[in-house]
PDB file of C-alpha atoms in Angstrom:
ATOM      1  CA  ASP A   1       0.000   0.000   0.000  1.00 50.00           C
ATOM      2  CA  ARG A   2       1.747   3.204  -1.231  1.00 49.00           C
ATOM      3  CA  ARG A   3      -0.734   5.526   0.409  1.00 52.00           C
ATOM      4  CA  GLN A   4       0.769   8.015   2.873  1.00 52.00           C
ATOM      5  CA  GLN A   5       0.920   6.603   6.348  1.00 51.00           C
ATOM      6  CA  PRO A   6      -0.023   8.724   9.346  1.00 52.00           C
ATOM      7  CA  ILE A   7       3.063  10.396  10.730  1.00 49.00           C
ATOM      8  CA  GLY A   8       2.595   8.623  14.029  1.00 52.00           C
ATOM      9  CA  ASP A   9       3.224   5.309  12.275  1.00 53.00           C
ATOM     10  CA  LEU A  10       6.573   6.405  10.796  1.00 50.00           C
ATOM     11  CA  PRO A  11       9.869   5.457  12.483  1.00 53.00           C
ATOM     12  CA  SER A  12      11.114   8.202  14.797  1.00 50.00           C
ATOM     13  CA  ASP A  13      14.337   8.674  12.810  1.00 50.00           C
ATOM     14  CA  GLN A  14      12.242   9.776   9.833  1.00 50.00           C
ATOM     15  CA  TYR A  15       9.983  12.359  11.411  1.00 48.00           C
ATOM     16  CA  ASP A  16      12.119  13.744  14.333  1.00 54.00           C
ATOM     17  CA  PHE A  17      15.179  14.821  12.349  1.00 55.00           C
ATOM     18  CA  ASP A  18      14.624  18.535  12.984  1.00 60.00           C
ATOM     19  CA  GLY A  19      14.209  17.939  16.715  1.00 63.00           C
ATOM     20  CA  GLU A  20      17.430  15.949  16.904  1.00 68.00           C
ATOM     21  CA  LEU A  21      19.252  18.637  14.943  1.00 69.00           C
ATOM     22  CA  MET A  22      18.017  21.324  17.319  1.00 69.00           C
ATOM     23  CA  ARG A  23      19.030  19.295  20.383  1.00 69.00           C
ATOM     24  CA  SER A  24      22.497  18.745  18.941  1.00 69.00           C
ATOM     25  CA  PHE A  25      22.823  22.429  18.172  1.00 64.00           C
ATOM     26  CA  LEU A  26      21.819  23.369  21.716  1.00 66.00           C
ATOM     27  CA  ILE A  27      24.324  20.920  23.185  1.00 69.00           C
ATOM     28  CA  VAL A  28      27.162  22.311  21.061  1.00 66.00           C
ATOM     29  CA  LEU A  29      26.097  25.863  21.860  1.00 63.00           C
ATOM     30  CA  SER A  30      26.021  25.164  25.603  1.00 67.00           C
ATOM     31  CA  ILE A  31      29.530  23.721  25.401  1.00 68.00           C
ATOM     32  CA  PHE A  32      30.957  26.697  23.508  1.00 65.00           C
ATOM     33  CA  VAL A  33      29.200  29.244  25.729  1.00 65.00           C
ATOM     34  CA  GLY A  34      29.112  27.464  29.046  1.00 64.00           C
ATOM     35  CA  LEU A  35      32.633  26.041  29.108  1.00 61.00           C
ATOM     36  CA  PRO A  36      34.421  29.425  28.894  1.00 63.00           C
ATOM     37  CA  LEU A  37      32.106  30.784  31.599  1.00 64.00           C
ATOM     38  CA  LEU A  38      32.904  27.830  33.840  1.00 63.00           C
ATOM     39  CA  VAL A  39      36.619  28.264  33.192  1.00 55.00           C
ATOM     40  CA  LYS A  40      36.388  31.987  33.971  1.00 55.00           C
ATOM     41  CA  LEU A  41      34.425  31.303  37.155  1.00 56.00           C
ATOM     42  CA  GLY A  42      36.862  28.622  38.258  1.00 57.00           C
ATOM     43  CA  TRP A  43      39.838  30.875  37.530  1.00 57.00           C
ATOM     44  CA  SER A  44      38.336  33.789  39.485  1.00 56.00           C
ATOM     45  CA  LEU A  45      37.684  31.510  42.454  1.00 57.00           C
ATOM     46  CA  ALA A  46      41.158  29.957  42.348  1.00 61.00           C
ATOM     47  CA  TYR A  47      43.014  33.214  41.563  1.00 68.00           C
ATOM     48  CA  PRO A  48      40.931  36.206  42.724  1.00 73.00           C
ATOM     49  CA  THR A  49      41.938  39.817  42.108  1.00 79.00           C
ATOM     50  CA  TYR A  50      42.243  41.851  45.291  1.00 82.00           C
ATOM     51  CA  ASP A  51      41.075  45.428  44.861  1.00 87.00           C
ATOM     52  CA  PHE A  52      41.766  47.869  47.685  1.00 87.00           C
ATOM     53  CA  GLN A  53      42.745  51.451  48.485  1.00 93.00           C
ATOM     54  CA  ARG A  54      46.297  52.248  49.585  1.00 93.00           C
ATOM     55  CA  THR A  55      46.763  55.492  51.546  1.00 96.00           C
ATOM     56  CA  LEU A  56      50.281  56.901  51.815  1.00 97.00           C
ATOM     57  CA  THR A  57      51.032  59.757  54.211  1.00 97.00           C
ATOM     58  CA  ILE A  58      54.228  61.804  53.920  1.00 98.00           C
ATOM     59  CA  GLU A  59      55.203  64.404  56.517  1.00 98.00           C
ATOM     60  CA  VAL A  60      57.954  66.954  56.021  1.00 97.00           C
ATOM     61  CA  MET A  61      59.337  69.546  58.423  1.00 97.00           C
ATOM     62  CA  THR A  62      59.870  72.917  56.735  1.00 96.00           C
ATOM     63  CA  PRO A  63      61.298  76.201  58.038  1.00 95.00           C
ATOM     64  CA  ASP A  64      57.665  77.270  58.523  1.00 94.00           C
ATOM     65  CA  GLY A  65      56.563  74.114  60.307  1.00 96.00           C
ATOM     66  CA  PRO A  66      55.347  70.625  59.368  1.00 96.00           C
ATOM     67  CA  VAL A  67      53.425  69.909  56.156  1.00 97.00           C
ATOM     68  CA  LYS A  68      51.753  66.694  55.154  1.00 96.00           C
ATOM     69  CA  SER A  69      50.505  64.901  52.049  1.00 96.00           C
ATOM     70  CA  VAL A  70      47.827  62.191  52.173  1.00 97.00           C
ATOM     71  CA  ASN A  71      47.524  60.242  48.934  1.00 96.00           C
ATOM     72  CA  THR A  72      45.181  57.329  48.173  1.00 95.00           C
ATOM     73  CA  ALA A  73      45.580  55.058  45.153  1.00 94.00           C
ATOM     74  CA  ARG A  74      43.570  52.109  43.940  1.00 92.00           C
ATOM     75  CA  LEU A  75      45.660  48.957  44.061  1.00 88.00           C
ATOM     76  CA  LEU A  76      44.934  45.699  42.256  1.00 85.00           C
ATOM     77  CA  TYR A  77      46.772  42.464  42.871  1.00 82.00           C
ATOM     78  CA  THR A  78      46.146  39.559  40.525  1.00 79.00           C
ATOM     79  CA  GLN A  79      47.553  36.144  41.338  1.00 73.00           C
ATOM     80  CA  GLY A  80      48.035  33.560  38.603  1.00 65.00           C
ATOM     81  CA  PRO A  81      49.316  29.987  38.713  1.00 60.00           C
ATOM     82  CA  SER A  82      52.931  29.743  39.815  1.00 54.00           C
ATOM     83  CA  PHE A  83      53.976  27.394  36.972  1.00 52.00           C
ATOM     84  CA  GLY A  84      56.628  25.959  39.243  1.00 50.00           C
ATOM     85  CA  PHE A  85      57.949  29.309  40.479  1.00 48.00           C
ATOM     86  CA  VAL A  86      58.387  29.921  44.177  1.00 46.00           C
ATOM     87  CA  ASP A  87      56.147  32.240  46.174  1.00 46.00           C
ATOM     88  CA  GLY A  88      53.567  32.984  43.509  1.00 46.00           C
ATOM     89  CA  ALA A  89      55.991  34.642  41.105  1.00 45.00           C
ATOM     90  CA  SER A  90      53.260  35.153  38.527  1.00 58.00           C
ATOM     91  CA  GLY A  91      51.314  37.660  40.659  1.00 69.00           C
ATOM     92  CA  SER A  92      51.180  41.283  39.491  1.00 74.00           C
ATOM     93  CA  TRP A  93      50.404  44.702  40.974  1.00 76.00           C
ATOM     94  CA  LYS A  94      48.589  47.555  39.265  1.00 81.00           C
ATOM     95  CA  ASN A  95      48.282  51.075  40.612  1.00 84.00           C
ATOM     96  CA  PHE A  96      45.600  53.606  39.651  1.00 91.00           C
ATOM     97  CA  GLY A  97      45.777  57.230  40.709  1.00 93.00           C
ATOM     98  CA  GLU A  98      48.490  59.836  40.876  1.00 93.00           C
ATOM     99  CA  ALA A  99      51.789  60.424  42.627  1.00 93.00           C
ATOM    100  CA  PRO A 100      51.887  61.713  46.210  1.00 95.00           C
ATOM    101  CA  VAL A 101      53.061  65.324  46.263  1.00 96.00           C
ATOM    102  CA  VAL A 102      53.996  67.498  49.241  1.00 97.00           C
ATOM    103  CA  ASP A 103      53.621  71.266  48.894  1.00 96.00           C
ATOM    104  CA  LEU A 104      56.770  72.633  50.532  1.00 95.00           C
ATOM    105  CA  GLY A 105      55.798  76.264  49.983  1.00 93.00           C
ATOM    106  CA  ASN A 106      57.246  78.973  47.759  1.00 90.00           C
ATOM    107  CA  GLY A 107      56.464  76.989  44.599  1.00 89.00           C
ATOM    108  CA  GLN A 108      58.466  73.976  45.694  1.00 92.00           C
ATOM    109  CA  TYR A 109      57.095  70.425  45.650  1.00 95.00           C
ATOM    110  CA  LEU A 110      58.300  67.001  46.701  1.00 96.00           C
ATOM    111  CA  PHE A 111      57.039  64.095  44.574  1.00 95.00           C
ATOM    112  CA  ALA A 112      57.008  60.405  45.494  1.00 95.00           C
ATOM    113  CA  LEU A 113      57.096  58.750  42.084  1.00 92.00           C
ATOM    114  CA  PHE A 114      53.932  56.849  41.304  1.00 91.00           C
ATOM    115  CA  ASP A 115      55.501  53.933  39.458  1.00 84.00           C
ATOM    116  CA  SER A 116      57.828  53.197  42.375  1.00 85.00           C
ATOM    117  CA  SER A 117      55.059  53.197  45.005  1.00 84.00           C
ATOM    118  CA  THR A 118      53.016  50.286  43.627  1.00 79.00           C
ATOM    119  CA  SER A 119      53.978  47.645  46.178  1.00 83.00           C
ATOM    120  CA  VAL A 120      54.930  49.918  49.087  1.00 91.00           C
ATOM    121  CA  VAL A 121      52.036  48.685  51.248  1.00 90.00           C
ATOM    122  CA  PHE A 122      53.156  45.083  50.816  1.00 87.00           C
ATOM    123  CA  ASP A 123      56.816  45.964  51.406  1.00 90.00           C
ATOM    124  CA  ALA A 124      55.987  47.921  54.568  1.00 93.00           C
ATOM    125  CA  ALA A 125      53.802  45.146  55.967  1.00 91.00           C
ATOM    126  CA  GLU A 126      56.495  42.606  55.205  1.00 89.00           C
ATOM    127  CA  TYR A 127      59.148  44.802  56.812  1.00 89.00           C
ATOM    128  CA  ALA A 128      57.025  45.010  59.982  1.00 90.00           C
ATOM    129  CA  ASP A 129      56.743  41.188  60.130  1.00 89.00           C
ATOM    130  CA  PHE A 130      52.996  41.442  59.635  1.00 89.00           C
ATOM    131  CA  LEU A 131      53.183  38.822  56.895  1.00 84.00           C
ATOM    132  CA  ASP A 132      54.121  35.349  58.031  1.00 71.00           C
ATOM    133  CA  THR A 133      52.405  32.919  55.700  1.00 60.00           C
ATOM    134  CA  GLY A 134      55.254  32.570  53.209  1.00 68.00           C
ATOM    135  CA  ASP A 135      52.741  32.754  50.371  1.00 75.00           C
ATOM    136  CA  ARG A 136      52.348  35.986  48.385  1.00 75.00           C
ATOM    137  CA  TRP A 137      48.681  35.401  47.578  1.00 74.00           C
ATOM    138  CA  ARG A 138      47.737  34.730  51.202  1.00 81.00           C
ATOM    139  CA  ASP A 139      49.830  37.696  52.304  1.00 85.00           C
ATOM    140  CA  VAL A 140      47.980  40.050  49.963  1.00 82.00           C
ATOM    141  CA  ARG A 141      44.663  38.714  51.214  1.00 82.00           C
ATOM    142  CA  LYS A 142      45.828  39.400  54.768  1.00 88.00           C
ATOM    143  CA  ILE A 143      46.752  42.981  53.832  1.00 88.00           C
ATOM    144  CA  ASP A 144      43.402  43.464  52.120  1.00 84.00           C
ATOM    145  CA  ARG A 145      41.676  42.648  55.432  1.00 86.00           C
ATOM    146  CA  ALA A 146      43.979  44.804  57.562  1.00 89.00           C
ATOM    147  CA  ARG A 147      41.866  47.967  57.679  1.00 85.00           C
ATOM    148  CA  GLY A 148      43.068  50.286  60.424  1.00 85.00           C
ATOM    149  CA  VAL A 149      46.608  48.889  60.564  1.00 93.00           C
ATOM    150  CA  VAL A 150      49.233  51.566  59.871  1.00 95.00           C
ATOM    151  CA  TRP A 151      52.777  50.653  58.850  1.00 96.00           C
ATOM    152  CA  ASP A 152      55.861  52.859  58.869  1.00 96.00           C
ATOM    153  CA  VAL A 153      57.707  53.006  55.553  1.00 96.00           C
ATOM    154  CA  PRO A 154      61.445  52.705  56.268  1.00 95.00           C
ATOM    155  CA  ILE A 155      63.992  54.613  54.196  1.00 93.00           C
ATOM    156  CA  ASP A 156      65.154  51.582  52.218  1.00 91.00           C
ATOM    157  CA  ILE A 157      61.691  50.759  50.841  1.00 93.00           C
ATOM    158  CA  MET A 158      60.414  54.300  50.267  1.00 94.00           C
ATOM    159  CA  PRO A 159      59.246  55.338  46.803  1.00 93.00           C
ATOM    160  CA  ASP A 160      61.756  57.390  44.824  1.00 92.00           C
ATOM    161  CA  LEU A 161      61.561  61.085  45.724  1.00 94.00           C
ATOM    162  CA  ILE A 162      62.235  63.960  43.328  1.00 93.00           C
ATOM    163  CA  THR A 163      61.853  67.713  43.135  1.00 92.00           C
ATOM    164  CA  PHE A 164      62.431  70.338  40.443  1.00 89.00           C
ATOM    165  CA  ARG A 165      64.815  73.250  40.493  1.00 86.00           C
ATOM    166  CA  ASP A 166      62.376  74.946  38.125  1.00 84.00           C
ATOM    167  CA  GLN A 167      58.803  73.663  38.261  1.00 78.00           C
ATOM    168  CA  SER A 168      58.217  74.749  34.650  1.00 76.00           C
ATOM    169  CA  ASP A 169      61.267  72.850  33.374  1.00 78.00           C
ATOM    170  CA  PHE A 170      60.828  69.085  33.229  1.00 79.00           C
ATOM    171  CA  THR A 171      64.568  68.548  32.724  1.00 78.00           C
ATOM    172  CA  SER A 172      65.389  70.265  36.036  1.00 83.00           C
ATOM    173  CA  ALA A 173      64.275  67.192  38.025  1.00 87.00           C
ATOM    174  CA  MET A 174      66.526  66.156  40.899  1.00 89.00           C
ATOM    175  CA  ILE A 175      66.564  62.964  42.931  1.00 91.00           C
ATOM    176  CA  VAL A 176      66.012  63.699  46.624  1.00 93.00           C
ATOM    177  CA  ASP A 177      67.828  61.775  49.336  1.00 93.00           C
ATOM    178  CA  PRO A 178      65.178  61.008  52.018  1.00 94.00           C
ATOM    179  CA  THR A 179      67.864  61.157  54.700  1.00 94.00           C
ATOM    180  CA  ASN A 180      69.017  64.623  53.607  1.00 94.00           C
ATOM    181  CA  LEU A 181      66.263  66.776  52.100  1.00 94.00           C
ATOM    182  CA  ALA A 182      68.203  69.931  52.957  1.00 94.00           C
ATOM    183  CA  GLU A 183      70.900  69.037  50.426  1.00 92.00           C
ATOM    184  CA  THR A 184      68.461  69.216  47.505  1.00 91.00           C
ATOM    185  CA  VAL A 185      65.418  71.123  48.714  1.00 92.00           C
ATOM    186  CA  GLY A 186      67.133  73.629  50.968  1.00 91.00           C
ATOM    187  CA  PRO A 187      68.051  74.255  54.618  1.00 94.00           C
ATOM    188  CA  GLY A 188      65.408  73.634  57.231  1.00 95.00           C
ATOM    189  CA  PHE A 189      63.703  70.785  55.358  1.00 96.00           C
ATOM    190  CA  GLU A 190      63.598  67.291  56.841  1.00 96.00           C
ATOM    191  CA  LEU A 191      61.558  64.185  56.095  1.00 97.00           C
ATOM    192  CA  VAL A 192      59.682  63.395  59.308  1.00 97.00           C
ATOM    193  CA  GLY A 193      58.318  60.076  58.102  1.00 96.00           C
ATOM    194  CA  MET A 194      56.131  58.101  55.750  1.00 97.00           C
ATOM    195  CA  LYS A 195      53.248  55.777  56.663  1.00 97.00           C
ATOM    196  CA  VAL A 196      50.991  53.507  54.640  1.00 96.00           C
ATOM    197  CA  GLU A 197      47.712  51.730  55.303  1.00 95.00           C
ATOM    198  CA  VAL A 198      44.718  50.100  53.619  1.00 94.00           C
ATOM    199  CA  THR A 199      41.662  52.344  53.816  1.00 93.00           C
ATOM    200  CA  ASN A 200      38.278  53.004  52.236  1.00 91.00           C
ATOM    201  CA  GLU A 201      39.241  56.512  51.120  1.00 94.00           C
ATOM    202  CA  PRO A 202      38.529  57.605  47.530  1.00 94.00           C
ATOM    203  CA  THR A 203      41.371  57.674  45.020  1.00 94.00           C
ATOM    204  CA  THR A 204      43.263  60.982  45.045  1.00 94.00           C
ATOM    205  CA  SER A 205      42.991  62.975  41.846  1.00 90.00           C
ATOM    206  CA  GLY A 206      43.402  66.498  40.515  1.00 88.00           C
ATOM    207  CA  LEU A 207      46.540  67.522  42.437  1.00 90.00           C
ATOM    208  CA  ILE A 208      49.281  66.531  39.988  1.00 87.00           C
ATOM    209  CA  LEU A 209      47.761  67.739  36.735  1.00 82.00           C
ATOM    210  CA  PRO A 210      47.772  71.493  37.520  1.00 85.00           C
ATOM    211  CA  LEU A 211      51.486  71.225  38.371  1.00 85.00           C
ATOM    212  CA  LEU A 212      52.463  69.345  35.211  1.00 80.00           C
ATOM    213  CA  SER A 213      49.810  70.576  32.771  1.00 73.00           C
ATOM    214  CA  GLU A 214      52.293  71.984  30.259  1.00 66.00           C
ATOM    215  CA  TRP A 215      53.960  68.590  29.912  1.00 63.00           C
ATOM    216  CA  ALA A 216      50.687  66.683  29.784  1.00 61.00           C
ATOM    217  CA  GLU A 217      49.449  68.835  26.902  1.00 55.00           C
ATOM    218  CA  ASP A 218      52.462  68.025  24.747  1.00 55.00           C
ATOM    219  CA  GLY A 219      52.907  64.449  25.975  1.00 59.00           C
ATOM    220  CA  MET A 220      55.469  64.088  28.723  1.00 64.00           C
ATOM    221  CA  PRO A 221      58.832  62.963  27.327  1.00 63.00           C
ATOM    222  CA  GLY A 222      60.786  60.168  28.926  1.00 69.00           C
ATOM    223  CA  PHE A 223      64.323  60.873  30.066  1.00 70.00           C
ATOM    224  CA  LYS A 224      66.849  59.845  32.688  1.00 73.00           C
ATOM    225  CA  ILE A 225      68.106  61.875  35.608  1.00 74.00           C
ATOM    226  CA  LEU A 226      71.412  61.104  37.236  1.00 67.00           C
ATOM    227  CA  PRO A 227      72.260  62.288  40.750  1.00 65.00           C
ATOM    228  CA  GLU A 228      75.717  63.713  41.182  1.00 59.00           C
ATOM    229  CA  ASN A 229      78.501  61.238  42.029  1.00 52.00           C
ATOM    230  CA  SER A 230      76.234  58.263  41.391  1.00 56.00           C
ATOM    231  CA  ARG A 231      75.689  55.690  38.643  1.00 55.00           C
ATOM    232  CA  ILE A 232      72.051  55.252  39.632  1.00 62.00           C
ATOM    233  CA  TYR A 233      69.479  56.974  37.455  1.00 70.00           C
ATOM    234  CA  LEU A 234      65.714  57.288  37.234  1.00 76.00           C
ATOM    235  CA  SER A 235      63.787  57.241  33.994  1.00 79.00           C
ATOM    236  CA  LEU A 236      60.898  59.712  34.152  1.00 82.00           C
ATOM    237  CA  ASN A 237      57.754  59.723  32.033  1.00 80.00           C
ATOM    238  CA  HIS A 238      54.008  60.151  32.641  1.00 79.00           C
ATOM    239  CA  THR A 239      53.791  56.826  34.536  1.00 82.00           C
ATOM    240  CA  SER A 240      56.065  58.372  37.156  1.00 86.00           C
ATOM    241  CA  PHE A 241      53.252  60.767  38.051  1.00 88.00           C
ATOM    242  CA  TRP A 242      49.920  59.141  37.141  1.00 86.00           C
ATOM    243  CA  SER A 243      48.498  55.848  35.959  1.00 83.00           C
ATOM    244  CA  ALA A 244      47.269  57.204  32.600  1.00 59.00           C
ATOM    245  CA  THR A 245      47.883  60.364  30.645  1.00 45.00           C
ATOM    246  CA  PRO A 246      45.061  62.724  31.649  1.00 43.00           C
ATOM    247  CA  ARG A 247      43.255  65.089  29.360  1.00 42.00           C
ATOM    248  CA  ILE A 248      43.661  68.770  29.919  1.00 37.00           C
ATOM    249  CA  GLN A 249      40.302  70.378  30.627  1.00 39.00           C
ATOM    250  CA  ASP A 250      39.557  73.910  29.495  1.00 37.00           C
TER     251      ASP A 250
END
């Protein structure tokens, strides 16, 4: 009998082809979409990024009395797999904000270079024996939870300090010895101390740009400054003062 049979009497592989195709498509789609999401979720759980605010306080004695700078930067620490390295060598720091600057009066400023202050909170906590786990990732997590703990920043782990003989001349930058400010800045100036802590303060902004606006407009050049009687130099560019080149606002 060649008459058309009711579809219910046909074998399933003849009338459910479209349904099988759709199911296969959905399975493949779920693999391609779901697997990367699962990998990303697993990675974020195994290697979280710690996001916290680092507040650095610098106090200087001047001929007119003490002055202070309080600077807060956003700090990110991302830990990856060690790949056989010791102490989580694949972890990385990122700093967002601008360099601490102390107004010394009479048009003179002391800058703590931004790109050298990235890990100062970790270094200070480690120096104070606050970190004892022997694991960089666990140590950073411990710092992230240490709200209210203030650490002194010793001379040997301080950010690089500079000043300018002429604030309008980028090439007049001078490295400042934290143990002898008077030699570079002038008589009567002394670094009282530097402290760092994890806080909930907003990221500092808007202090550096007015001081360096002429350079930011033209794109700050990179160059090296060499202190007298020393082979050590610093290479200065915009990352020494802020985390991204800002736009000049009219």
